[in-house]
Short mmCIF file of C-alpha atoms and ligand atoms in Angstrom, two decimals:
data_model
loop_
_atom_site.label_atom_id
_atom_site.label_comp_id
_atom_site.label_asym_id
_atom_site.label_seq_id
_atom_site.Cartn_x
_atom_site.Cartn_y
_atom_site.Cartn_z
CA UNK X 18 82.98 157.76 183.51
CA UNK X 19 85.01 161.06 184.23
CA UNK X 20 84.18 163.41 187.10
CA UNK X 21 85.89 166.96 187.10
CA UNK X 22 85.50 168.93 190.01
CA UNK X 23 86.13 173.27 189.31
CA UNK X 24 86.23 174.59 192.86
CA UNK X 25 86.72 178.61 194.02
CA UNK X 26 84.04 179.63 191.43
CA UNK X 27 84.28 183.66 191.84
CA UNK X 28 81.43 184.58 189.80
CA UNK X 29 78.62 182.04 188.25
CA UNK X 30 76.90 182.99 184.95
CA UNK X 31 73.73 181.13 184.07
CA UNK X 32 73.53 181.79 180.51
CA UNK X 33 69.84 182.33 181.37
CA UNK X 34 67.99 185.70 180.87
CA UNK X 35 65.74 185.19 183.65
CA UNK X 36 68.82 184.79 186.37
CA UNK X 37 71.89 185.30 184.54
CA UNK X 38 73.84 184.92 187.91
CA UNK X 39 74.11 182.87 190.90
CA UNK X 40 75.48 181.92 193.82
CA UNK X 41 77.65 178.83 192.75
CA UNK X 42 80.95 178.00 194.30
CA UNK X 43 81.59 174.40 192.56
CA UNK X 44 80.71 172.46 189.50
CA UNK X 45 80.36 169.18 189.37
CA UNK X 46 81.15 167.10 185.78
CA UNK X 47 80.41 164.09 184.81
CA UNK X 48 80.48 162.60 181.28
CA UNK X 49 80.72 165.91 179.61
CA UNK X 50 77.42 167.16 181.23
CA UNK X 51 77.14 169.39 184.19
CA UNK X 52 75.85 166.81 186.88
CA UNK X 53 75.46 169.30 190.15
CA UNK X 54 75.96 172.90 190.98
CA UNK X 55 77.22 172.81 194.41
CA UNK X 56 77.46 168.84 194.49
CA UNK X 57 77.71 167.72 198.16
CA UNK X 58 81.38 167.75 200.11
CA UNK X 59 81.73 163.84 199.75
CA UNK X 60 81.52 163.90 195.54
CA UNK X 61 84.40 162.09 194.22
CA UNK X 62 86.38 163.36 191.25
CA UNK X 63 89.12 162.17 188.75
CA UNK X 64 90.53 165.82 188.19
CA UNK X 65 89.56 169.44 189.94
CA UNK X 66 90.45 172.70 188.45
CA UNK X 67 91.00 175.45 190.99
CA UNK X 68 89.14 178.12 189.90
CA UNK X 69 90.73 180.48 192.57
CA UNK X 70 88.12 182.92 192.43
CA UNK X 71 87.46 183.46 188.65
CA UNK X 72 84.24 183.53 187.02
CA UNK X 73 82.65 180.35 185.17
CA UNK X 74 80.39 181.43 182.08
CA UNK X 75 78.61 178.94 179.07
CA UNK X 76 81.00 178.91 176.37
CA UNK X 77 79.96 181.70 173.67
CA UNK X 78 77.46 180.83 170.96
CA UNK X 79 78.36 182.47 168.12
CA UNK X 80 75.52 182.03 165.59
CA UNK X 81 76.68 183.90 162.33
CA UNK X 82 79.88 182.43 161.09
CA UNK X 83 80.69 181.63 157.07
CA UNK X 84 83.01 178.75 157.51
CA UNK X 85 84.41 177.36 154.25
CA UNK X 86 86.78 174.38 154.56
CA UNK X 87 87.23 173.55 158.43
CA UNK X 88 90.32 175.82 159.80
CA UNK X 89 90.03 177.19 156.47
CA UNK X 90 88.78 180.53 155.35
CA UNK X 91 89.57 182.07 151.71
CA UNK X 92 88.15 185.59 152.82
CA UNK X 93 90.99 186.76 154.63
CA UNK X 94 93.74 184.00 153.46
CA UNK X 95 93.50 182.72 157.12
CA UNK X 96 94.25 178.89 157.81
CA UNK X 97 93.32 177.59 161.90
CA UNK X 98 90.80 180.54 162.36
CA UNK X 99 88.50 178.17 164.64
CA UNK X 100 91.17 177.07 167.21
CA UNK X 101 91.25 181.23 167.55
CA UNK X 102 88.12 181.85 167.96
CA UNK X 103 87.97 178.99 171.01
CA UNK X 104 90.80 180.97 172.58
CA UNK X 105 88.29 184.37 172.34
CA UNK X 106 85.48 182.11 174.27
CA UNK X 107 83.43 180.52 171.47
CA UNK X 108 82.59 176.65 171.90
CA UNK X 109 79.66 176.31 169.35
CA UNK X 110 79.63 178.45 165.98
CA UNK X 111 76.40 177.93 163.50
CA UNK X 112 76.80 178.56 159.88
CA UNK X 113 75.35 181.12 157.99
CA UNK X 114 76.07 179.75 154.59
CA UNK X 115 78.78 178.27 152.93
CA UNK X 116 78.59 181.18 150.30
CA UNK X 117 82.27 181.88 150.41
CA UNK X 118 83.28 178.57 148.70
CA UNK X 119 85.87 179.74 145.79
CA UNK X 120 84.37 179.65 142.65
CA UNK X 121 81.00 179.72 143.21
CA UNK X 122 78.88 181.31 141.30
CA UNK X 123 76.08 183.00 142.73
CA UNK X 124 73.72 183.90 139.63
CA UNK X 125 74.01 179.68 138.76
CA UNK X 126 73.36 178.68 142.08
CA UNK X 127 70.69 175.67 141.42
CA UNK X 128 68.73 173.82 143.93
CA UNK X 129 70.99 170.59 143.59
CA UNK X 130 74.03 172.82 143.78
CA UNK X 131 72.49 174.48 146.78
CA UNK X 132 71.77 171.15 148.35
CA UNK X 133 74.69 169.35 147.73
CA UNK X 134 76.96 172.30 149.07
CA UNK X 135 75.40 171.97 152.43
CA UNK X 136 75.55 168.31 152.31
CA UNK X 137 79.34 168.44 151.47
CA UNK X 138 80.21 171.41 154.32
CA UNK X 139 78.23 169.43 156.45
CA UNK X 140 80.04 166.43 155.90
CA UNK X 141 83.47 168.01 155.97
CA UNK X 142 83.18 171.28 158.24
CA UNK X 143 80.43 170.01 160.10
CA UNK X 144 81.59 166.56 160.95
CA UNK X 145 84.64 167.25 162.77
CA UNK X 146 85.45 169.01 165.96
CA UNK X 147 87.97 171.26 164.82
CA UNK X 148 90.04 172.33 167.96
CA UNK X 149 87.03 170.76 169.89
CA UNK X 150 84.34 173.44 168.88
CA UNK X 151 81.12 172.60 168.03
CA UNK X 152 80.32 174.09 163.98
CA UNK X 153 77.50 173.39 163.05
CA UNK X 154 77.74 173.89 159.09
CA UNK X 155 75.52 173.09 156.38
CA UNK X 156 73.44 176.22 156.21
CA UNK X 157 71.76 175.41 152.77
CA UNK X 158 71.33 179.07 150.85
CA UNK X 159 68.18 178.97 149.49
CA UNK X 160 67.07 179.09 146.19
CA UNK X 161 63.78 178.97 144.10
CA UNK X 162 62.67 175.60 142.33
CA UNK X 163 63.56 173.67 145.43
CA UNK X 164 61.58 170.22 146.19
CA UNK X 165 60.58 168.68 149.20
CA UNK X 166 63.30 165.95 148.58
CA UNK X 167 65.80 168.65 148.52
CA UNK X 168 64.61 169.79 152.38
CA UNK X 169 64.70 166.10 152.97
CA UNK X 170 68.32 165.29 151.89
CA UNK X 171 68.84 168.82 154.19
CA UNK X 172 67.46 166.91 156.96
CA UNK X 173 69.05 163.49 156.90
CA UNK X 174 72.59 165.60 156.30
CA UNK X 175 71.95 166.89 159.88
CA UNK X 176 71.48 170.62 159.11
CA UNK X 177 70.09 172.85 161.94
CA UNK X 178 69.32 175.76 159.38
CA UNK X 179 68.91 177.20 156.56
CA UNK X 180 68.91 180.76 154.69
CA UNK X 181 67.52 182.92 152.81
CA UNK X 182 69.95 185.76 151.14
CA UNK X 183 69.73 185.21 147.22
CA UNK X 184 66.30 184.14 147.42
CA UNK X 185 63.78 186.49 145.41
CA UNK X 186 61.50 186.58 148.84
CA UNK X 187 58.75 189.47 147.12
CA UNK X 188 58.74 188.40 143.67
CA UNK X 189 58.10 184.52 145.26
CA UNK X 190 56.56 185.07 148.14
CA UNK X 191 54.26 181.58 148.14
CA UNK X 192 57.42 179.52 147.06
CA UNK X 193 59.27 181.38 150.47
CA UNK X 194 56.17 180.52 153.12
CA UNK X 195 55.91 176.66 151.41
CA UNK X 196 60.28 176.46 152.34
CA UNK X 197 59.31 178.02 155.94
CA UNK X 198 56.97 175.60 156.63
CA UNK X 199 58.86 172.26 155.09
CA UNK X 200 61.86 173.45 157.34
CA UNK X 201 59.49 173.69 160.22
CA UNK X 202 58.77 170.06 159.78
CA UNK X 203 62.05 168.69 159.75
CA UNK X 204 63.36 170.79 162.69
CA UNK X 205 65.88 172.94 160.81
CA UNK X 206 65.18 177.07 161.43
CA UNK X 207 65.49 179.47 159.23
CA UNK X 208 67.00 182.89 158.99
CA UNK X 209 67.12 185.29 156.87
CA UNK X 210 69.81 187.83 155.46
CA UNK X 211 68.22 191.55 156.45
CA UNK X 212 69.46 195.16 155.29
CA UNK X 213 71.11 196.32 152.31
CA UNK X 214 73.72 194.19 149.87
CA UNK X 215 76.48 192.47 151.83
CA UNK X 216 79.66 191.32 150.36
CA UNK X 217 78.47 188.68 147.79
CA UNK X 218 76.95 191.64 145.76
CA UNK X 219 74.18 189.54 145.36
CA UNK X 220 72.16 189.05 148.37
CA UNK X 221 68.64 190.80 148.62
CA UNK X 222 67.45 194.01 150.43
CA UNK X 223 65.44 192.80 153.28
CA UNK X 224 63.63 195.30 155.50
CA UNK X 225 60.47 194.98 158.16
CA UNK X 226 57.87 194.67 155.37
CA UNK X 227 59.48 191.20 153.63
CA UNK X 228 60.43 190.22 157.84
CA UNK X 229 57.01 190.73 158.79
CA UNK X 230 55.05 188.02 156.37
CA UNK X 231 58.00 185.81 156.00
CA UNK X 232 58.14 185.34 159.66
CA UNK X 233 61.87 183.90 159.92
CA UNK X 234 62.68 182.03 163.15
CA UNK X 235 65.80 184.67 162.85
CA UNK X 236 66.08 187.89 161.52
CA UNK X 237 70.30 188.05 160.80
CA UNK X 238 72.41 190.94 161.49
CA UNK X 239 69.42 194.04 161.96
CA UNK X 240 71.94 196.37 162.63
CA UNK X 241 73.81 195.36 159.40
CA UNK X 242 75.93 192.93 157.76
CA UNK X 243 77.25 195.12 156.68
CA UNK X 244 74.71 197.83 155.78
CA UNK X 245 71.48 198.11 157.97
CA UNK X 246 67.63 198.03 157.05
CA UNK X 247 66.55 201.89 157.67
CA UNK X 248 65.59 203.00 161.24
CA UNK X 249 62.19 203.26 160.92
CA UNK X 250 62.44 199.62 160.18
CA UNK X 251 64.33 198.50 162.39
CA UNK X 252 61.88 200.33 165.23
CA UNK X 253 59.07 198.66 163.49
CA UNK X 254 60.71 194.85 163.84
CA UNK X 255 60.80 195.24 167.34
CA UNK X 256 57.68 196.83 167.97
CA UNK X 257 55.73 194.63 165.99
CA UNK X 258 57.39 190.77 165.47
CA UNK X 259 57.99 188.74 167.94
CA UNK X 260 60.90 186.31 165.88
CA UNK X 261 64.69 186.40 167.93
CA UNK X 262 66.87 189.32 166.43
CA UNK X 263 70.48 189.18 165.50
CA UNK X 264 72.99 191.19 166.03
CA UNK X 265 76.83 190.69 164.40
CA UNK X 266 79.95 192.23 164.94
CA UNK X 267 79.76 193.44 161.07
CA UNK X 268 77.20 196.01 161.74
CA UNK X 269 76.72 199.21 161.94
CA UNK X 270 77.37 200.23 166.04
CA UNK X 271 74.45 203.11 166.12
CA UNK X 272 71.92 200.71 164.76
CA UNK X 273 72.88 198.54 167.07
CA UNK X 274 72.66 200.40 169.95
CA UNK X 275 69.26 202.23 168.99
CA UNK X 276 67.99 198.05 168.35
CA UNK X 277 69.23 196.67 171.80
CA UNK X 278 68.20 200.15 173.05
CA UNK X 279 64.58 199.45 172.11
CA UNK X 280 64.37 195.66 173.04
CA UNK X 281 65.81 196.41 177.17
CA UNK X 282 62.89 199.11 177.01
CA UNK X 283 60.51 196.95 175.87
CA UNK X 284 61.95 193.53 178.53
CA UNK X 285 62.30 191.68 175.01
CA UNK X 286 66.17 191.03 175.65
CA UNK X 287 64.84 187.18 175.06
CA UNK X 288 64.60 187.73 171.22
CA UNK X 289 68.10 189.18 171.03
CA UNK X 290 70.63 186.58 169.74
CA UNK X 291 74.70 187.23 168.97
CA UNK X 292 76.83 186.54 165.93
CA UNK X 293 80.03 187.77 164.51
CA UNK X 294 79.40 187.30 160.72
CA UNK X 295 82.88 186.59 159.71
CA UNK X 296 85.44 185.54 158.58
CA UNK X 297 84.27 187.97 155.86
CA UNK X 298 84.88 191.73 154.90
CA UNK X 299 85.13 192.16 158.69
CA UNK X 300 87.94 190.12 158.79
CA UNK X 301 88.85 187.27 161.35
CA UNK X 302 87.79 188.05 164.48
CA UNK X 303 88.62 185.75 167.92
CA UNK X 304 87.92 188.22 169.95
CA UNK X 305 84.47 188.89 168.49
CA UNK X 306 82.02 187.27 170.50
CA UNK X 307 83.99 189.01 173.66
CA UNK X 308 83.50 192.39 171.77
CA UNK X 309 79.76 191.94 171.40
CA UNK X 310 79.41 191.23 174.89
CA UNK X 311 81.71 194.27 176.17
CA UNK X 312 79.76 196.50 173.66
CA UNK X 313 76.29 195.29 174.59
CA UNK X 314 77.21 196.18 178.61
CA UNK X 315 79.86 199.06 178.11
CA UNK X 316 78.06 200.95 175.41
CA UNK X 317 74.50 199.34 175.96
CA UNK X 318 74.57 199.65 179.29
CA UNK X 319 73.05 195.79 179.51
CA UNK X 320 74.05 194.05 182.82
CA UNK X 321 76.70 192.06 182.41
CA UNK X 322 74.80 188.93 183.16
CA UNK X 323 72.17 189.47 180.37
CA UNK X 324 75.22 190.48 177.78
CA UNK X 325 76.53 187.10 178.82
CA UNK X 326 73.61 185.23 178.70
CA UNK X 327 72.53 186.87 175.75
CA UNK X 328 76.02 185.56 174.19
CA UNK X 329 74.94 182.33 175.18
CA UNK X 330 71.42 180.70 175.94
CA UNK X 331 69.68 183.19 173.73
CA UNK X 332 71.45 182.41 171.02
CA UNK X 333 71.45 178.60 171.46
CA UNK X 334 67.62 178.45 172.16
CA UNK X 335 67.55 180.87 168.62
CA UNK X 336 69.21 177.97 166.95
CA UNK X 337 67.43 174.64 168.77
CA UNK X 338 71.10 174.18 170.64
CA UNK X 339 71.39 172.37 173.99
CA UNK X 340 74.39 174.31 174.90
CA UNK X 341 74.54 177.61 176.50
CA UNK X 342 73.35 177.39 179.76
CA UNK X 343 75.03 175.82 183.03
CA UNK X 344 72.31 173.89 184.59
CA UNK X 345 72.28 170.39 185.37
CA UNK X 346 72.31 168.03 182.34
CA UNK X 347 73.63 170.72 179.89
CA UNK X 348 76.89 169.76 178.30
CA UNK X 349 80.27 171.20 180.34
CA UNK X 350 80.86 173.73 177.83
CA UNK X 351 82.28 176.51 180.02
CA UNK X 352 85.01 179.37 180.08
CA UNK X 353 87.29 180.20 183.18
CA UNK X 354 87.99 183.62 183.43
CA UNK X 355 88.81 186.80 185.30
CA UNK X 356 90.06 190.66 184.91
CA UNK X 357 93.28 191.26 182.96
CA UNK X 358 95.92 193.22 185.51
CA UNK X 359 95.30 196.31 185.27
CA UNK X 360 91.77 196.41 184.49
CA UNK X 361 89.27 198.85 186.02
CA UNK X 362 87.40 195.66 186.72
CA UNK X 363 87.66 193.87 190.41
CA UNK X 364 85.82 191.19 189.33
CA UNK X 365 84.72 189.70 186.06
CA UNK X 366 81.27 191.81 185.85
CA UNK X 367 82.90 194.66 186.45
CA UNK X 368 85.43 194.25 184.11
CA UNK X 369 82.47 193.29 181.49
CA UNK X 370 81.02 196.59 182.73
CA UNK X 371 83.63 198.77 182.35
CA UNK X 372 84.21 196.94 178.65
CA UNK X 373 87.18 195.73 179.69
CA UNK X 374 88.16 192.85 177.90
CA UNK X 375 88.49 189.34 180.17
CA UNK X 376 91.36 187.89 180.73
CA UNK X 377 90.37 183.78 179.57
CA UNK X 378 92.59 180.69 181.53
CA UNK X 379 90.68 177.89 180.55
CA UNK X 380 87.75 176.66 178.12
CA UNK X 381 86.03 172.83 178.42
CA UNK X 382 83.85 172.03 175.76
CA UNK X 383 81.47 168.50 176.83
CA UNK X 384 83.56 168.71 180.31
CA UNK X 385 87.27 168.38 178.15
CA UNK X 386 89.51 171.23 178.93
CA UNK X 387 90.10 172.67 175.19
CA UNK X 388 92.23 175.74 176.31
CA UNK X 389 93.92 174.30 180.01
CA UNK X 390 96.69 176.82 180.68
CA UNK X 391 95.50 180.39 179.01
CA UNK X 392 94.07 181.78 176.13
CA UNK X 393 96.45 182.88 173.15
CA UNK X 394 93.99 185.97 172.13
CA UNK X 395 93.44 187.42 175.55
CA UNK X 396 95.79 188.84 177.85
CA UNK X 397 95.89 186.39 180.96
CA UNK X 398 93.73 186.89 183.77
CA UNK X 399 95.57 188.30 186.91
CA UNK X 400 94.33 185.21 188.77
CA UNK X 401 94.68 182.06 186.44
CA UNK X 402 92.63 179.00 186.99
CA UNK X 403 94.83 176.14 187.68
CA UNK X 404 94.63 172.37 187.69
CA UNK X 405 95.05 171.26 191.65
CA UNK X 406 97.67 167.95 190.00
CA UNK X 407 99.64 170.53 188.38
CA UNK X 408 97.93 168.84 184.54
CA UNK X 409 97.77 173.04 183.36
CA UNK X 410 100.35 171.88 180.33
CA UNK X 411 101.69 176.00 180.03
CA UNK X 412 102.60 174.65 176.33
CA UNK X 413 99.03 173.93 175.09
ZN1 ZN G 501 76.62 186.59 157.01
#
């Protein structure tokens, strides 16, 4: 049994909508769950981190990556990608598809092919903790002729979802509701590629009218991925669904705002959920998940609390993820951080306010520190957490 202690907690975000903030000073961890929030003065402890001041938030979910081969992405030539996106925040990262596996070939994709390329990036990607994040990989890409043995061999691999992008959803519409409803049964969500053709050239045009029958636990990137579904649309998806919404760094920013606009008017922040959608045509991005939040409160004009917890519970509870929230029994997956010298922000809301970018010192992921001295893609914070037995290694 291991207990860390993280004392001198600045600022304490929830990851949860509802109260995205509170008053929380120290953490108690134990076995790589979160065993008190303000554990009594008597709670022994194998190691403490000294916040001094700095804020404590979930670790960032981001729930629209296209991982290939582990560290490993072919899109932008770009080897130990993961390990940079845990220095930009991000402890768990949920596939979108394998789709950018060299060589495939997207008009022979068959359902065995589909099947057994989740299996494999499941079993590859998806079974190691690379740099200590949690990837959840194995996003089968659906395809029509699919059996129920095929959702079944989706299931024992361990996938937590599956998509539809090449799938023909008006011509097949039946076929599309039976998948839904087999995924249902084994657990495993589904989402579904929305707006005009992304990258692959291949992917389907997916608007409100093919969102509103299909009824996808997660409508991906509304505001584009790259190219958005058209306005009217988009109005009509939140109006008149109730499924969570994504939003991904590869959109387009004015459907975005006029989306996240519509969903604070209407108190339906609960059904937005945060991705990047890279590495792709957007590039590698570590700081992504960071630049969602900043753009949800800077540009938004979301509190910073929601923008965080929106970058964290929402999009967990979008993907059936225990992580995400700081609450007794969740696993320790956390970030230490504070506002970069220089920043307009005093604290770490503020900073997130302002759309200042935070300054990250430390990240634990299941109560491990994963980043212990600072983060190699942000600037420091002007206050770094520190390790009270001097165990901050400054060369890891
Ligand atoms: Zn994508």
């Amino acid at each position: 049994m291991r207990r860390t202690l993280v004392t001198n907690i600045g600022e304490f975000f929830t990851g949860e909508l509802g109260r995205p903030t509170a008053p929380v000073a120290t953490l108690l961890i134990e076995d790589g769950r979160i065993a008190a929030l303000d554990p009594p003065g008597d709670a022994g402890c194998d190691r403490v981190i000294d916040a001094r001041g700095a804020a404590v938030l979930p670790g960032l979910v981001d729930g629209h990556i296209h991982p290939v081969f582990g560290e490993w992405t072919p899109t932008q030539d770009t080897i130990g990608w993961i390990r940079n996106y845990l220095h930009g925040g991000s402890t768990t990262m949920v596939s979108a598809g394998e789709l950018h596996t060299p060589g495939l070939d997207y008009g022979q994709l068959t359902p065995d092919l589909v099947t057994a390329l989740a299996e494999v990036a499941r079993a590859t990607t998806g079974r190691v903790r690379w740099s200590g994040v949690k990837v959840h990989a194995g996003t089968c890409l659906l395809v029509p002729g699919m059996t129920e043995a095929h959702f079944d061999r989706l299931a024992t691999a361990g996938a937590v979802l599956a998509k539809f992008i090449f799938f023909p959803l008006d011509e097949r519409r039946d076929e599309a509701m039976r998948y839904s409803a087999l995924l249902r049964e084994r657990g495993i969500r589904a989402k579904v590629h929305t707006g005009g053709v992304s990258r692959s050239g291949s992917s389907r045009v997916c608007g409100f009218e093919t969102c509103a029958w299909l009824q996808p636990d997660i409508a991906a990137h509304v505001s584009g991925g790259p190219i958005p579904m058209p306005d009217e649309d988009l109005d009509r998806l939140v109006d008149e669904t109730g499924f969570a919404l994504e939003v991904c760094s590869s959109g387009n920013y004015r459907s975005t705002i006029r989306v996240v606009r519509r969903l604070m008017q209407q108190g339906r922040l609960d059904r937005l959920t945060l991705g990047t959608d890279t590495p792709g045509g957007t590039g590698v991005i570590p700081r992504g998940m960071l630049r969602n939040v900043l753009f949800l409160a800077g540009v938004c004009e979301m509190s910073p609390g929601e923008a965080v917890a929106v970058a964290t519970g929402n999009t967990a509870r979008a993907h059936g993820l225990d992580v995400g929230v700081l609450t007794e029994g969740a696993p320790a997956d956390l970030v230490i951080a504070g506002p970069v010298k220089g920043s307009a922000g005093t604290t770490l809301a503020d900073a997130i306010a302002h759309g200042d970018l935070p300054g990250i010192s430390m990240v634990l992921i299941d109560g491990e520190p994963v980043v212990r001295h600072r983060s190699g893609q942000t600037p420091p914070p002007e206050t770094p957490a520190a390790f009270t037995d001097g165990g901050g290694c400054p060369f890891c």
